[in-house]
Short mmCIF file of C-alpha atoms and ligand atoms in Angstrom, two decimals:
data_model
loop_
_atom_site.label_atom_id
_atom_site.label_comp_id
_atom_site.label_asym_id
_atom_site.label_seq_id
_atom_site.Cartn_x
_atom_site.Cartn_y
_atom_site.Cartn_z
CA MET A 1 17.20 27.31 -72.42
CA SER A 2 17.53 29.73 -69.49
CA LYS A 3 15.89 28.97 -66.19
CA GLN A 4 13.37 31.76 -66.79
CA ALA A 5 12.46 30.53 -70.27
CA SER A 6 11.91 27.00 -69.09
CA ALA A 7 9.74 28.23 -66.20
CA ASP A 8 7.71 30.24 -68.71
CA SER A 9 7.27 27.34 -71.01
CA ARG A 10 6.15 25.21 -68.07
CA MET A 11 3.66 27.91 -67.17
CA ILE A 12 2.36 27.99 -70.72
CA GLN A 13 2.09 24.22 -70.70
CA SER A 14 0.13 24.19 -67.47
CA PHE A 15 -2.07 26.97 -68.74
CA PHE A 16 -2.91 24.93 -71.77
CA GLN A 17 -3.57 21.91 -69.62
CA LEU A 18 -5.91 23.96 -67.49
CA VAL A 19 -7.80 25.22 -70.52
CA LEU A 20 -8.01 21.74 -71.92
CA ILE A 21 -9.27 20.30 -68.65
CA SER A 22 -11.85 23.08 -68.29
CA LEU A 23 -13.08 22.45 -71.78
CA LEU A 24 -13.33 18.76 -71.08
CA VAL A 25 -15.15 19.34 -67.81
CA ILE A 26 -17.57 21.85 -69.31
CA GLY A 27 -18.04 19.68 -72.36
CA SER A 28 -18.78 16.53 -70.44
CA ALA A 29 -20.95 18.28 -67.85
CA ARG A 30 -23.01 19.71 -70.65
CA TRP A 31 -23.18 16.40 -72.42
CA ILE A 32 -24.27 14.69 -69.20
CA LEU A 33 -26.97 17.30 -68.66
CA ASP A 34 -28.17 16.83 -72.20
CA GLU A 35 -28.22 13.11 -71.76
CA LEU A 36 -30.17 13.35 -68.52
CA LYS A 37 -32.62 15.82 -70.01
CA SER A 38 -33.22 13.79 -73.12
CA ASN A 39 -33.55 10.72 -70.91
CA LYS A 40 -32.60 8.58 -73.86
CA SER A 41 -29.83 6.91 -71.98
CA ARG A 42 -28.74 6.94 -68.41
CA ILE A 43 -25.34 7.32 -66.93
CA PHE A 44 -24.19 5.49 -63.89
CA ASN A 45 -21.44 5.46 -61.41
CA LEU A 46 -20.41 9.02 -62.18
CA TYR A 47 -20.57 9.98 -58.56
CA GLY A 48 -18.45 7.20 -57.13
CA PHE A 49 -15.17 8.20 -55.52
CA LYS A 50 -13.34 5.32 -57.11
CA GLN A 51 -12.62 5.97 -60.72
CA LYS A 52 -15.06 3.75 -62.50
CA PRO A 53 -15.85 3.79 -66.18
CA ALA A 54 -19.57 4.42 -66.48
CA VAL A 55 -21.89 1.68 -67.62
CA PHE A 56 -23.93 2.95 -70.47
CA VAL A 57 -27.26 1.30 -70.28
CA THR A 58 -29.02 2.36 -73.43
CA LYS A 59 -32.68 2.27 -74.28
CA ASP A 60 -32.22 -1.06 -76.03
CA ASP A 61 -30.90 -2.54 -72.79
CA GLN A 62 -33.99 -1.66 -70.84
CA LEU A 63 -36.38 -4.47 -70.21
CA ASN A 64 -39.95 -3.29 -70.39
CA GLU A 65 -41.10 -3.55 -66.77
CA SER A 66 -44.44 -4.98 -67.75
CA CYS A 67 -43.01 -7.56 -70.13
CA ASN A 68 -43.02 -11.24 -69.17
CA VAL A 69 -39.72 -12.34 -70.71
CA PHE A 70 -40.51 -15.99 -70.02
CA GLU A 71 -43.38 -15.99 -72.49
CA GLY A 72 -42.43 -16.15 -76.14
CA GLN A 73 -40.94 -18.44 -78.72
CA TRP A 74 -37.66 -19.72 -80.12
CA VAL A 75 -36.67 -18.16 -83.44
CA TRP A 76 -33.97 -19.35 -85.80
CA ASP A 77 -30.96 -17.05 -85.61
CA ASN A 78 -27.73 -18.50 -86.93
CA VAL A 79 -26.28 -15.00 -87.28
CA SER A 80 -26.09 -14.00 -83.60
CA TYR A 81 -25.99 -17.49 -82.12
CA PRO A 82 -24.13 -19.27 -80.64
CA LEU A 83 -22.69 -16.56 -78.40
CA TYR A 84 -19.43 -18.56 -78.12
CA THR A 85 -18.09 -21.87 -79.38
CA GLU A 86 -16.77 -25.01 -77.74
CA GLU A 87 -13.29 -24.15 -79.06
CA SER A 88 -13.34 -20.55 -77.87
CA CYS A 89 -14.13 -21.42 -74.25
CA PRO A 90 -11.46 -23.27 -72.27
CA TYR A 91 -13.73 -23.77 -69.25
CA LEU A 92 -16.26 -26.19 -70.66
CA VAL A 93 -16.22 -29.69 -69.19
CA LYS A 94 -16.57 -32.83 -71.28
CA GLN A 95 -20.13 -33.33 -70.08
CA THR A 96 -21.46 -30.49 -72.22
CA THR A 97 -19.21 -30.31 -75.31
CA CYS A 98 -21.57 -32.28 -77.55
CA GLN A 99 -19.82 -31.36 -80.81
CA ARG A 100 -16.45 -32.54 -79.60
CA ASN A 101 -18.16 -35.67 -78.29
CA GLY A 102 -19.48 -36.50 -81.74
CA ARG A 103 -22.93 -34.94 -82.04
CA PRO A 104 -23.46 -34.67 -85.81
CA ASP A 105 -26.00 -31.80 -85.82
CA SER A 106 -25.43 -28.33 -84.37
CA SER A 107 -28.63 -26.41 -85.04
CA TYR A 108 -29.50 -26.60 -81.32
CA GLN A 109 -26.95 -23.76 -80.96
CA ASN A 110 -28.77 -21.40 -83.30
CA TRP A 111 -32.02 -20.57 -81.56
CA ARG A 112 -32.75 -17.25 -79.95
CA TRP A 113 -35.41 -16.79 -77.30
CA GLN A 114 -37.84 -14.09 -78.40
CA PRO A 115 -40.24 -12.85 -75.70
CA SER A 116 -43.68 -12.01 -77.10
CA GLU A 117 -43.94 -8.48 -75.79
CA CYS A 118 -40.41 -7.14 -75.82
CA ASP A 119 -36.82 -7.85 -76.80
CA LEU A 120 -34.11 -9.12 -74.52
CA PRO A 121 -31.13 -6.78 -74.41
CA ARG A 122 -28.24 -7.97 -76.50
CA PHE A 123 -25.70 -9.67 -74.27
CA ASP A 124 -22.61 -7.52 -73.76
CA ALA A 125 -19.87 -9.06 -71.63
CA LEU A 126 -18.22 -5.71 -70.93
CA LYS A 127 -21.45 -4.26 -69.61
CA LEU A 128 -21.98 -7.24 -67.37
CA LEU A 129 -18.44 -6.97 -66.01
CA ASP A 130 -19.01 -3.31 -65.34
CA VAL A 131 -22.26 -4.00 -63.51
CA LEU A 132 -20.52 -6.71 -61.48
CA ARG A 133 -17.40 -4.64 -60.75
CA ASP A 134 -16.03 -5.44 -57.27
CA LYS A 135 -18.76 -8.03 -56.86
CA ARG A 136 -19.25 -11.76 -56.55
CA LEU A 137 -21.85 -13.67 -58.53
CA MET A 138 -22.48 -17.20 -57.27
CA PHE A 139 -24.48 -20.05 -58.79
CA ILE A 140 -25.63 -22.64 -56.27
CA GLY A 141 -27.15 -26.02 -57.05
CA ASP A 142 -26.58 -29.29 -58.89
CA SER A 143 -24.86 -30.26 -62.15
CA VAL A 144 -27.45 -28.45 -64.26
CA GLN A 145 -26.56 -25.32 -62.35
CA ARG A 146 -22.89 -26.05 -62.93
CA SER A 147 -23.61 -25.83 -66.66
CA THR A 148 -25.28 -22.47 -66.12
CA PHE A 149 -22.14 -21.29 -64.35
CA GLU A 150 -19.94 -22.60 -67.19
CA SER A 151 -22.20 -20.98 -69.75
CA MET A 152 -21.88 -17.65 -67.93
CA ILE A 153 -18.09 -17.69 -67.78
CA CYS A 154 -17.94 -18.72 -71.45
CA MET A 155 -20.16 -15.77 -72.34
CA VAL A 156 -17.91 -13.42 -70.38
CA GLN A 157 -14.38 -14.75 -70.73
CA SER A 158 -13.61 -13.89 -74.36
CA VAL A 159 -13.36 -10.16 -73.62
CA ILE A 160 -10.71 -10.68 -70.94
CA PRO A 161 -7.05 -11.17 -71.89
CA ASP A 162 -5.50 -14.47 -70.78
CA ASN A 163 -3.28 -13.00 -68.10
CA LYS A 164 -6.17 -11.11 -66.50
CA LYS A 165 -8.42 -14.05 -65.73
CA SER A 166 -8.13 -17.10 -63.58
CA PHE A 167 -10.03 -20.25 -62.78
CA HIS A 168 -9.63 -22.54 -59.83
CA ARG A 169 -11.39 -25.21 -57.82
CA ARG A 170 -11.86 -25.09 -54.11
CA SER A 171 -14.25 -27.94 -53.49
CA PRO A 172 -17.25 -27.68 -53.36
CA MET A 173 -16.64 -24.51 -55.37
CA LYS A 174 -15.32 -23.41 -58.73
CA ILE A 175 -14.20 -19.83 -59.09
CA PHE A 176 -13.60 -17.67 -62.13
CA LYS A 177 -12.01 -14.25 -61.68
CA ALA A 178 -11.76 -11.25 -63.96
CA GLU A 179 -8.91 -9.37 -62.35
CA GLU A 180 -9.23 -5.91 -63.86
CA TYR A 181 -12.86 -5.71 -62.87
CA ASN A 182 -12.37 -7.49 -59.55
CA VAL A 183 -15.31 -9.67 -60.55
CA SER A 184 -15.69 -13.18 -59.24
CA ILE A 185 -18.11 -15.65 -60.85
CA GLU A 186 -18.49 -18.74 -58.71
CA TYR A 187 -20.22 -22.08 -58.47
CA TYR A 188 -21.15 -23.91 -55.28
CA TRP A 189 -22.21 -27.56 -55.34
CA ALA A 190 -25.30 -28.10 -53.16
CA PRO A 191 -27.71 -30.36 -55.08
CA PHE A 192 -30.47 -30.04 -52.47
CA ILE A 193 -29.55 -26.48 -51.34
CA VAL A 194 -29.94 -27.77 -47.76
CA GLU A 195 -27.45 -30.28 -46.34
CA SER A 196 -27.36 -33.88 -47.53
CA ILE A 197 -25.08 -36.90 -47.86
CA SER A 198 -24.45 -35.83 -51.48
CA ASP A 199 -22.62 -32.63 -50.63
CA HIS A 200 -19.16 -33.73 -51.67
CA ALA A 201 -18.60 -32.15 -55.07
CA THR A 202 -17.20 -35.27 -56.71
CA ASN A 203 -17.46 -38.20 -54.33
CA HIS A 204 -21.19 -38.50 -53.74
CA THR A 205 -23.64 -41.36 -53.92
CA VAL A 206 -26.25 -41.04 -56.61
CA HIS A 207 -28.72 -43.72 -55.63
CA LYS A 208 -28.62 -43.38 -51.88
CA ARG A 209 -30.03 -40.03 -50.85
CA LEU A 210 -30.48 -38.55 -47.41
CA VAL A 211 -31.37 -34.92 -46.92
CA ASN A 212 -31.31 -32.82 -43.72
CA LEU A 213 -34.32 -30.68 -44.37
CA ASP A 214 -33.71 -28.09 -41.67
CA ALA A 215 -29.93 -27.81 -41.95
CA ILE A 216 -28.27 -25.26 -44.21
CA GLU A 217 -25.52 -23.62 -42.14
CA LYS A 218 -22.69 -25.78 -43.46
CA HIS A 219 -23.37 -24.33 -46.94
CA SER A 220 -24.85 -20.96 -46.18
CA LYS A 221 -21.80 -19.64 -44.35
CA SER A 222 -20.12 -19.62 -47.79
CA TRP A 223 -22.97 -17.65 -49.31
CA GLU A 224 -23.06 -14.80 -46.81
CA GLY A 225 -22.17 -11.41 -48.20
CA VAL A 226 -22.15 -12.60 -51.82
CA ASP A 227 -23.58 -9.83 -54.00
CA VAL A 228 -25.59 -11.89 -56.46
CA LEU A 229 -26.82 -15.39 -55.59
CA VAL A 230 -28.56 -17.67 -58.06
CA PHE A 231 -30.14 -20.83 -56.60
CA GLU A 232 -31.42 -23.95 -58.33
CA SER A 233 -32.43 -27.41 -57.10
CA TYR A 234 -34.72 -29.92 -58.71
CA VAL A 235 -33.67 -33.21 -60.35
CA TRP A 236 -31.97 -34.65 -57.29
CA TRP A 237 -35.32 -34.62 -55.51
CA MET A 238 -37.14 -36.44 -58.28
CA HIS A 239 -35.47 -39.85 -58.08
CA GLN A 240 -38.48 -41.52 -56.46
CA PRO A 241 -41.84 -40.33 -55.10
CA LYS A 242 -40.39 -40.52 -51.60
CA ILE A 243 -37.08 -39.47 -50.20
CA ASN A 244 -35.23 -40.28 -46.99
CA ALA A 245 -34.71 -37.23 -44.87
CA THR A 246 -34.29 -35.92 -41.36
CA CYS A 247 -35.67 -32.87 -39.62
CA GLY A 248 -34.23 -32.03 -36.25
CA ASP A 249 -32.75 -35.22 -34.82
CA THR A 250 -30.36 -36.43 -37.54
CA SER A 251 -30.55 -40.00 -36.28
CA LYS A 252 -34.28 -40.16 -37.03
CA VAL A 253 -34.41 -40.92 -40.75
CA GLN A 254 -37.88 -40.91 -42.25
CA GLU A 255 -39.36 -41.29 -45.72
CA TYR A 256 -41.05 -38.07 -46.83
CA ASN A 257 -43.17 -37.37 -49.88
CA VAL A 258 -40.86 -35.51 -52.23
CA THR A 259 -43.14 -32.48 -52.44
CA THR A 260 -43.37 -32.26 -48.64
CA ALA A 261 -39.61 -32.58 -48.31
CA TYR A 262 -38.96 -30.02 -51.05
CA LYS A 263 -41.25 -27.53 -49.36
CA MET A 264 -39.55 -27.99 -45.99
CA ALA A 265 -36.12 -27.54 -47.56
CA LEU A 266 -37.16 -24.40 -49.39
CA GLU A 267 -38.61 -23.01 -46.18
CA THR A 268 -35.29 -23.60 -44.44
CA TRP A 269 -33.66 -21.69 -47.28
CA ALA A 270 -36.24 -18.88 -47.08
CA LYS A 271 -35.67 -18.50 -43.35
CA TRP A 272 -31.94 -18.12 -43.96
CA LEU A 273 -32.60 -15.58 -46.69
CA GLU A 274 -34.92 -13.48 -44.57
CA LYS A 275 -32.34 -13.33 -41.82
CA LYS A 276 -29.16 -12.83 -43.82
CA ILE A 277 -29.88 -11.04 -47.08
CA ASN A 278 -29.62 -7.27 -47.29
CA PRO A 279 -31.79 -6.32 -50.29
CA VAL A 280 -30.01 -3.00 -50.69
CA LYS A 281 -26.67 -4.65 -51.32
CA GLN A 282 -27.54 -8.12 -52.53
CA ARG A 283 -29.61 -9.74 -55.24
CA VAL A 284 -31.05 -13.24 -54.99
CA PHE A 285 -32.51 -15.27 -57.86
CA PHE A 286 -34.17 -18.66 -57.83
CA THR A 287 -34.21 -20.61 -61.08
CA SER A 288 -37.27 -22.80 -61.57
CA MET A 289 -36.81 -26.40 -62.62
CA SER A 290 -34.87 -27.34 -65.70
CA PRO A 291 -37.14 -29.71 -67.63
CA THR A 292 -36.21 -33.24 -68.69
CA HIS A 293 -37.30 -34.85 -71.96
CA LEU A 294 -37.17 -38.56 -71.25
CA TRP A 295 -40.09 -39.83 -73.35
CA SER A 296 -40.72 -38.82 -76.95
CA TRP A 297 -44.37 -39.93 -76.84
CA GLU A 298 -45.09 -36.80 -74.84
CA TRP A 299 -44.45 -34.51 -77.83
CA ASN A 300 -44.79 -37.12 -80.54
CA PRO A 301 -47.68 -39.44 -79.62
CA GLY A 302 -47.13 -43.03 -80.66
CA SER A 303 -43.35 -42.79 -80.73
CA ASP A 304 -41.17 -44.71 -78.35
CA GLY A 305 -37.89 -42.79 -78.10
CA THR A 306 -36.17 -40.31 -75.84
CA CYS A 307 -34.69 -36.88 -76.58
CA TYR A 308 -32.09 -38.60 -78.75
CA ASN A 309 -31.96 -37.40 -82.36
CA GLU A 310 -34.40 -34.56 -81.73
CA LEU A 311 -33.37 -31.73 -84.05
CA TYR A 312 -35.98 -29.02 -83.50
CA PRO A 313 -37.68 -27.26 -80.60
CA ILE A 314 -41.30 -28.16 -79.90
CA ASP A 315 -43.51 -25.54 -81.51
CA LYS A 316 -46.72 -26.34 -79.69
CA PRO A 317 -47.55 -23.23 -77.62
CA SER A 318 -47.40 -23.78 -73.85
CA TYR A 319 -46.10 -27.32 -74.27
CA TRP A 320 -45.51 -28.86 -70.86
CA GLY A 321 -44.16 -32.39 -70.33
CA THR A 322 -44.28 -34.67 -67.34
CA GLY A 323 -40.65 -33.83 -66.54
CA SER A 324 -41.64 -30.56 -64.89
CA ASN A 325 -43.58 -31.18 -61.74
CA GLN A 326 -46.42 -28.70 -61.24
CA ASP A 327 -46.57 -29.28 -57.50
CA ILE A 328 -42.90 -28.35 -57.18
CA MET A 329 -43.51 -25.26 -59.33
CA LYS A 330 -46.34 -24.22 -57.03
CA ILE A 331 -44.16 -24.67 -53.95
CA VAL A 332 -41.41 -22.58 -55.54
CA GLY A 333 -43.95 -19.87 -56.40
CA ASP A 334 -45.46 -19.86 -52.89
CA VAL A 335 -42.14 -19.67 -51.07
CA VAL A 336 -40.63 -17.07 -53.42
CA ASN A 337 -43.77 -14.90 -53.19
CA ARG A 338 -43.76 -15.09 -49.44
CA VAL A 339 -40.14 -13.97 -49.23
CA GLY A 340 -41.13 -11.01 -51.45
CA ASP A 341 -38.69 -8.47 -52.83
CA LYS A 342 -35.63 -10.29 -51.56
CA VAL A 343 -35.76 -12.90 -54.29
CA THR A 344 -36.58 -12.92 -58.00
CA LEU A 345 -37.92 -16.04 -59.71
CA LEU A 346 -36.32 -16.91 -63.03
CA ASN A 347 -39.17 -18.97 -64.43
CA ILE A 348 -37.22 -20.68 -67.22
CA THR A 349 -39.18 -23.96 -67.17
CA GLN A 350 -41.66 -23.19 -69.94
CA LEU A 351 -39.11 -21.81 -72.40
CA SER A 352 -36.84 -24.79 -71.78
CA GLU A 353 -39.73 -27.23 -72.11
CA TYR A 354 -39.76 -26.45 -75.84
CA ARG A 355 -36.12 -27.47 -76.20
CA LYS A 356 -36.25 -31.25 -76.56
CA ASP A 357 -33.36 -30.82 -79.02
CA GLY A 358 -30.96 -29.23 -76.55
CA HIS A 359 -29.92 -32.16 -74.35
CA THR A 360 -26.59 -33.94 -74.37
CA THR A 361 -28.19 -37.34 -75.09
CA VAL A 362 -25.38 -39.80 -75.90
CA TYR A 363 -22.85 -37.01 -76.47
CA GLY A 364 -22.19 -36.40 -72.82
CA GLU A 365 -20.86 -38.26 -69.82
CA ARG A 366 -22.04 -40.96 -67.54
CA ARG A 367 -20.44 -41.20 -64.10
CA GLY A 368 -17.62 -38.92 -65.20
CA LYS A 369 -16.74 -40.78 -68.40
CA LEU A 370 -17.67 -40.27 -72.03
CA LEU A 371 -19.91 -43.02 -73.34
CA THR A 372 -18.36 -45.99 -75.08
CA LYS A 373 -19.27 -46.80 -78.66
CA GLU A 374 -21.61 -49.54 -77.45
CA GLN A 375 -23.34 -47.25 -74.98
CA ARG A 376 -23.77 -44.61 -77.69
CA ALA A 377 -25.58 -47.12 -79.81
CA ASP A 378 -28.12 -47.54 -77.04
CA PRO A 379 -29.66 -44.10 -76.46
CA LYS A 380 -32.67 -45.59 -74.72
CA ASN A 381 -30.55 -46.71 -71.79
CA TYR A 382 -27.64 -44.32 -71.97
CA GLY A 383 -29.04 -41.09 -73.41
CA ASP A 384 -29.00 -38.11 -71.06
CA CYS A 385 -32.15 -36.03 -71.41
CA ILE A 386 -31.47 -33.96 -68.30
CA HIS A 387 -28.26 -32.06 -69.03
CA TRP A 388 -27.84 -29.54 -71.87
CA CYS A 389 -25.21 -29.13 -74.53
CA LEU A 390 -23.17 -25.91 -74.39
CA PRO A 391 -23.40 -23.54 -76.11
CA GLY A 392 -27.13 -24.00 -75.74
CA VAL A 393 -30.22 -23.48 -73.63
CA PRO A 394 -28.47 -22.34 -70.39
CA ASP A 395 -27.01 -19.40 -72.35
CA THR A 396 -30.55 -18.07 -72.64
CA TRP A 397 -31.13 -18.38 -68.90
CA ASN A 398 -28.02 -16.26 -68.45
CA GLU A 399 -29.16 -13.69 -70.99
CA ILE A 400 -32.30 -13.31 -68.92
CA LEU A 401 -30.28 -13.04 -65.71
CA TYR A 402 -28.18 -10.39 -67.46
CA ALA A 403 -31.32 -8.45 -68.38
CA TYR A 404 -32.46 -8.50 -64.74
CA LEU A 405 -29.06 -7.38 -63.49
CA LEU A 406 -29.01 -4.45 -65.92
CA ARG A 407 -32.47 -3.49 -64.79
CA SER A 408 -31.48 -3.71 -61.15
CA HIS A 409 -28.43 -1.61 -61.88
CA ARG A 410 -30.50 1.04 -63.60
CA ASN A 411 -33.20 1.23 -60.96
CA ASN A 412 -31.08 1.00 -57.85
CA ASN A 413 -27.58 1.80 -58.98
CA PHE A 414 -26.78 -1.71 -57.78
C1 NAG B 1 -44.19 -2.12 -72.43
O1 NAG B 1 -45.06 -3.18 -72.75
C2 NAG B 1 -46.43 -2.81 -72.74
C3 NAG B 1 -47.27 -4.06 -72.94
O2 NAG B 1 -46.79 -4.83 -74.00
C4 NAG B 1 -46.66 -1.76 -73.83
O3 NAG B 1 -48.01 -1.35 -73.80
C5 NAG B 1 -45.76 -0.57 -73.57
O4 NAG B 1 -45.87 0.36 -74.61
C6 NAG B 1 -44.29 -1.01 -73.46
N1 NAG B 1 -43.47 0.10 -73.05
C7 NAG B 1 -42.33 0.40 -73.66
C8 NAG B 1 -41.59 1.56 -73.09
O5 NAG B 1 -41.89 -0.24 -74.60
C1 NAG B 2 -28.33 -19.86 -91.69
O1 NAG B 2 -29.61 -20.38 -91.87
C2 NAG B 2 -30.14 -20.17 -93.18
C3 NAG B 2 -31.58 -20.63 -93.16
O2 NAG B 2 -31.70 -21.93 -92.70
C4 NAG B 2 -29.27 -20.92 -94.18
O3 NAG B 2 -29.75 -20.70 -95.48
C5 NAG B 2 -27.84 -20.43 -94.06
O4 NAG B 2 -26.98 -21.19 -94.89
C6 NAG B 2 -27.35 -20.53 -92.64
N1 NAG B 2 -26.06 -19.90 -92.50
C7 NAG B 2 -25.05 -20.46 -91.87
C8 NAG B 2 -23.79 -19.67 -91.79
O5 NAG B 2 -25.13 -21.57 -91.35
C1 NAG B 3 -12.89 -6.67 -54.78
O1 NAG B 3 -14.17 -7.22 -54.59
C2 NAG B 3 -14.43 -7.68 -53.30
C3 NAG B 3 -15.82 -8.29 -53.30
O2 NAG B 3 -15.93 -9.27 -54.25
C4 NAG B 3 -14.35 -6.54 -52.32
O3 NAG B 3 -14.55 -7.04 -51.00
C5 NAG B 3 -12.99 -5.88 -52.41
O4 NAG B 3 -12.97 -4.74 -51.61
C6 NAG B 3 -12.72 -5.47 -53.85
N1 NAG B 3 -11.35 -4.98 -53.96
C7 NAG B 3 -11.07 -3.74 -54.34
C8 NAG B 3 -9.63 -3.41 -54.45
O5 NAG B 3 -11.94 -2.91 -54.59
C1 NAG B 4 -15.72 -41.38 -51.08
O1 NAG B 4 -16.57 -41.33 -49.96
C2 NAG B 4 -16.69 -42.57 -49.27
C3 NAG B 4 -17.75 -42.42 -48.20
O2 NAG B 4 -17.64 -41.22 -47.51
C4 NAG B 4 -15.32 -42.97 -48.70
O3 NAG B 4 -15.41 -44.21 -48.04
C5 NAG B 4 -14.33 -43.07 -49.86
O4 NAG B 4 -13.04 -43.34 -49.37
C6 NAG B 4 -14.31 -41.79 -50.68
N1 NAG B 4 -13.52 -41.98 -51.89
C7 NAG B 4 -12.60 -41.10 -52.30
C8 NAG B 4 -11.88 -41.43 -53.55
O5 NAG B 4 -12.34 -40.09 -51.66
C1 NAG B 5 -34.80 -45.11 -47.15
O1 NAG B 5 -33.78 -45.80 -46.48
C2 NAG B 5 -34.07 -47.17 -46.23
C3 NAG B 5 -32.94 -47.73 -45.40
O2 NAG B 5 -31.69 -47.47 -46.00
C4 NAG B 5 -34.24 -47.89 -47.56
O3 NAG B 5 -34.58 -49.23 -47.34
C5 NAG B 5 -35.32 -47.20 -48.36
O4 NAG B 5 -35.44 -47.78 -49.65
C6 NAG B 5 -35.03 -45.72 -48.50
N1 NAG B 5 -36.14 -45.05 -49.15
C7 NAG B 5 -36.01 -44.33 -50.27
C8 NAG B 5 -37.24 -43.67 -50.78
O5 NAG B 5 -34.95 -44.19 -50.84
C1 NAG B 6 -47.87 -38.48 -49.62
O1 NAG B 6 -48.24 -38.86 -50.94
C2 NAG B 6 -49.29 -39.77 -50.99
C3 NAG B 6 -49.49 -40.20 -52.41
O2 NAG B 6 -49.31 -39.13 -53.29
C4 NAG B 6 -50.55 -39.12 -50.37
O3 NAG B 6 -51.63 -40.04 -50.40
C5 NAG B 6 -50.25 -38.73 -48.96
O4 NAG B 6 -51.35 -38.03 -48.39
C6 NAG B 6 -49.03 -37.84 -48.89
N1 NAG B 6 -48.68 -37.60 -47.52
C7 NAG B 6 -48.36 -36.41 -47.05
C8 NAG B 6 -48.01 -36.35 -45.59
O5 NAG B 6 -48.35 -35.42 -47.73
C1 NAG B 7 -43.88 -20.27 -64.41
O1 NAG B 7 -44.35 -20.24 -65.73
C2 NAG B 7 -45.29 -21.23 -66.04
C3 NAG B 7 -45.62 -21.12 -67.52
O2 NAG B 7 -46.04 -19.86 -67.84
C4 NAG B 7 -46.52 -21.09 -65.17
O3 NAG B 7 -47.44 -22.12 -65.42
C5 NAG B 7 -46.09 -21.16 -63.72
O4 NAG B 7 -47.18 -20.94 -62.86
C6 NAG B 7 -45.02 -20.14 -63.43
N1 NAG B 7 -44.54 -20.35 -62.07
C7 NAG B 7 -44.65 -19.46 -61.11
C8 NAG B 7 -44.18 -19.87 -59.76
O5 NAG B 7 -45.11 -18.36 -61.27
#
């Protein structure tokens, strides 16, 4: 080919490219306009300078603003649930893998939460990763919250190839990363949210408790600037009606009523939040207490068991056991309301109250070890009616969190 001919052919090529690009631009601009006009779906992130694939939040993803998603019932759905399996998720710890630990029934994995007035959006890991692109999501709290974190990374991880995800511990944290999205999903151990003698992630006393009700800085410096924060703290407070704590002078230990102490701690947290959280850039959630099911007489009068061998959810509307303290709920409500728009309450207590079947019972751990055969035969003393099997109930809490994040994304381009 002569020089001239090759220059011509290059010109023709670039001409075609130009035409093609124009067609694409016109086509997509028109399509976007149509989409916006029809208002059937919305398109996000089109105006960013970084090249970001758009998140397509469809009509089915939109939570009805007036719908209370925490009111509803559990419906049998062994087609869509579980959202993952014990085998498919490498990040589950022994404490929650009930099947592997010998639990003979698995129907606790097959219930879907159905709000009365609307549907929850179907969980889509790719959408969540897109919403969280270049962001950090952090779960803060106790071992129940650690399960929520594990549930979340199990729900997300299957769509990410092995060499594009990582998991590591940096005590008191655990961190999961999805490289291509630059998303970080993290867990921070702080069983009382405020400082305490139980703050070491693994080496902490269980029976001796001492809480510094007005001290949070040691933890909170790790929370600053995190895009989405999800807090939870409950069972560690409920050991006894009173709890040893300090306020101000750390050498002056005093016994406080648990409700008084809880309120003071939450106020310390609220003060931090009001000072440090930028509601334009950050989202904060507080998860209400995860219920316990220690005594079967509460849902089955006359019986004398625990949550062991419970195979079905409770179907009594508005069932509420003694494991969920109403005074604590009221304190949570008061503090969260006072803080206002900066924090959203995930009121998962009622929906979880129904799930007496979802706990690990004797198919979990005690002090870091699986139960022995003898301990398993004694569910009354060794059954765990606090923690949940995974897959299981915490997956639903995360589906609700997902729904809120999509909504936030839609309304505020968060
Ligand atoms: C939202 O829920 C309310 C109350 O249930 C209902 O009246 C309304 O039609 C719903 N809106 C949409 C868009 O579904
Ligand atoms: C799902 O549940 C239905 C109703 O209980 C049952 O007939 C069916 O066998 C179940 N399917 C699977 C795959 O477990
Ligand atoms: C990745 O995300 C972090 C926040 O989690 C952000 O600070 C950083 O700029 C992001 N990196 C890139 C390359 O966008
Ligand atoms: C655990 O903590 C206690 C008290 O702080 C300390 O004496 C002990 O050496 C620690 N154990 C381990 C294994 O780190
Ligand atoms: C508070 O600490 C004292 C001294 O260690 C102990 O005797 C008491 O039982 C503790 N109170 C509670 C409620 O744990
Ligand atoms: C602590 O609890 C007891 C018993 O519930 C109650 O009588 C007392 O008034 C409470 N004290 C404070 C300071 O709230
Ligand atoms: C959470 O939901 C329960 C059950 O509907 C309700 O009794 C409670 O008041 C709610 N809590 C708050 C703080 O709104």
